[in-house]
Amino acid sequence: MAATTKQLNIPNKEISHRINFMYQAAHTALTCGKSQEEANQLCRIYVRSLRKIAKKLVLRLDPNIKRTLCKKCDLLLIPGITSTIRHSSKREKHVILKCKDCATTKRFLSRSTNVLFTENPKVVVS
Amino acid sequence: MAETDAVNDDLLHQSIKRKKSSGKERQKAQAMVTSFLNNHLPPRYRISNENYLQVIQKSITLENKGITKIQKAKKKRCNITPYREKHREKLHCSLELSQRFDDYMPLHNLWVDYMSCLLNIQKRSTTSTCSLSKEYTQKLLKADYHGCWITVTRSRCPSYIGISGIVLQETKNALTLIAPSNKVKCIPKTNNIFTFKIGDLVFTLYGNQFRYRSTDRAARKFKLKSTIDL
Ligand SMILES: [Zn+2]
């Protein structure tokens, strides 16, 4: 969310700045702490407050950020550390991202025609 | 069990029907019925040999030990609540008290970068600080303090004074710090004054005016108040 501040007049600039910071803080929080469990707890605190802020101010999180957060336990999903990533072609071909802590799965279609709405040139208003 | 129960039931009916039957049989039946009832009825209906007929006249539902459909449905429904509670527990988790201070230095460095970027410290030359202060207060109110190196300078409780550490968690009424001595400390905001430093600037936070959730602060509009306390 507004990690690159090209335009000068961004509404809620400070808030987006803050959300950006919290997202990075969650990343660093995962690396510290005695055990993985404790690190996860701190990470959850940051992600949760990030979500709350975005919800309060009715800001939409960028899909690239949203897809790395666990829906259920608010953990940052990093493949290999807090989540597993698998490719499945049982139904339609898709990628399964599974949280290691609460075993919630996210599925993303791997269609070649799929475009995120933020990357779609028709949606973006110049 | 089921067969013997059926037999007992038969006996019971027979005994009621043939009240005038022979004495021996009747006594046998009575003994059986009472023992059967005592085994299967709830404790408040326990009976002796004399009053068993009175009890029988009441309608009592015997306990069915099998699981009925309704109970099954209830069980299924019950499974939902513990899961939700679990989820909620995770939501309100508190930090463990055994942490290493050095691990949190990267977090602090990140915060310093964030804060100096937010306040545009490098661009500002050391001009009139009074004009800056208004701008800064608005920014500081909406800023985030996770990872900030904070010190308690003034407090009503003297034992809090001088405690410093990196903020790990901010809640409505307290800050959780980690001190260099590897101890996690929870310090209430009320009646405490905190200071933190960025570059050459020193900021003070008045705990009493700061008693909001860190997420609420972002959206709230504040009025400037003067303080008399302390
Ligand atoms: Zn999860």
mmCIF file of C-alpha atoms in Angstrom, chain A residues 14-15 17-18 21-22 24-25 28 32-34 38 41-42 44-46 48-49 52-53 56-57 72-74 101-102, chain B residues 83 87 90-91 93 95-96 98-99 103-104 107 110-111 114 117-118 139 142-144 146 168-169 214-216 218-219:
data_model
loop_
_atom_site.group_PDB
_atom_site.id
_atom_site.type_symbol
_atom_site.label_atom_id
_atom_site.label_comp_id
_atom_site.label_asym_id
_atom_site.label_seq_id
_atom_site.Cartn_x
_atom_site.Cartn_y
_atom_site.Cartn_z
ATOM 1 C CA GLU A 14 0.729 9.117 7.312
ATOM 2 C CA ILE A 15 -1.556 6.161 7.755
ATOM 3 C CA HIS A 17 3.222 5.127 5.994
ATOM 4 C CA ARG A 18 2.280 3.573 9.278
ATOM 5 C CA PHE A 21 6.003 0.263 8.795
ATOM 6 C CA MET A 22 3.820 -2.257 10.595
ATOM 7 C CA GLN A 24 7.877 -4.468 7.893
ATOM 8 C CA ALA A 25 7.801 -4.707 11.682
ATOM 9 C CA THR A 28 11.341 -8.365 11.605
ATOM 10 C CA CYS A 32 13.408 -12.452 16.804
ATOM 11 C CA GLY A 33 12.211 -14.147 19.947
ATOM 12 C CA LYS A 34 13.497 -17.229 21.683
ATOM 13 C CA GLU A 38 6.944 -16.397 20.679
ATOM 14 C CA GLN A 41 2.841 -14.023 18.874
ATOM 15 C CA LEU A 42 4.561 -10.705 18.327
ATOM 16 C CA ARG A 44 0.346 -11.490 15.188
ATOM 17 C CA ILE A 45 0.085 -8.371 17.316
ATOM 18 C CA TYR A 46 1.474 -6.234 14.527
ATOM 19 C CA ARG A 48 -3.690 -7.465 13.809
ATOM 20 C CA SER A 49 -3.214 -3.772 14.467
ATOM 21 C CA LYS A 52 -7.547 -2.836 12.377
ATOM 22 C CA ILE A 53 -6.138 0.448 11.152
ATOM 23 C CA LYS A 56 -11.067 1.754 10.631
ATOM 24 C CA LEU A 57 -10.053 4.128 7.878
ATOM 25 C CA LYS A 72 -7.763 -16.785 10.708
ATOM 26 C CA CYS A 73 -4.814 -16.283 13.042
ATOM 27 C CA ASP A 74 -3.300 -13.100 11.547
ATOM 28 C CA ASP A 101 -0.057 -22.787 12.821
ATOM 29 C CA CYS A 102 -3.784 -23.069 12.217
ATOM 30 C CA TYR B 83 -12.895 -23.459 18.367
ATOM 31 C CA HIS B 87 -9.410 -18.265 18.247
ATOM 32 C CA LYS B 90 -5.087 -16.366 20.327
ATOM 33 C CA LEU B 91 -6.370 -12.905 19.660
ATOM 34 C CA CYS B 93 -2.507 -13.484 23.615
ATOM 35 C CA LEU B 95 3.760 -12.060 25.347
ATOM 36 C CA GLU B 96 5.914 -14.610 27.060
ATOM 37 C CA SER B 98 11.403 -14.859 28.530
ATOM 38 C CA GLN B 99 12.862 -12.896 25.651
ATOM 39 C CA ASP B 103 16.866 -9.825 19.188
ATOM 40 C CA TYR B 104 14.777 -6.699 19.159
ATOM 41 C CA LEU B 107 12.937 -3.711 15.240
ATOM 42 C CA LEU B 110 13.409 -0.061 11.713
ATOM 43 C CA TRP B 111 11.356 2.193 13.928
ATOM 44 C CA TYR B 114 10.302 5.094 10.086
ATOM 45 C CA CYS B 117 11.228 9.609 7.725
ATOM 46 C CA LEU B 118 7.841 10.570 9.116
ATOM 47 C CA LYS B 139 2.054 13.446 13.336
ATOM 48 C CA LYS B 142 -0.981 9.138 14.537
ATOM 49 C CA ALA B 143 2.413 7.494 14.640
ATOM 50 C CA ASP B 144 3.200 4.001 15.697
ATOM 51 C CA HIS B 146 6.153 -0.431 18.299
ATOM 52 C CA LEU B 168 6.855 -4.415 22.038
ATOM 53 C CA GLN B 169 3.154 -3.984 22.462
ATOM 54 C CA SER B 214 -2.959 2.350 19.210
ATOM 55 C CA THR B 215 -5.361 1.516 16.403
ATOM 56 C CA ASP B 216 -7.972 4.008 17.547
ATOM 57 C CA ALA B 218 -5.101 6.611 13.807
ATOM 58 C CA ALA B 219 -8.703 7.452 13.103
#
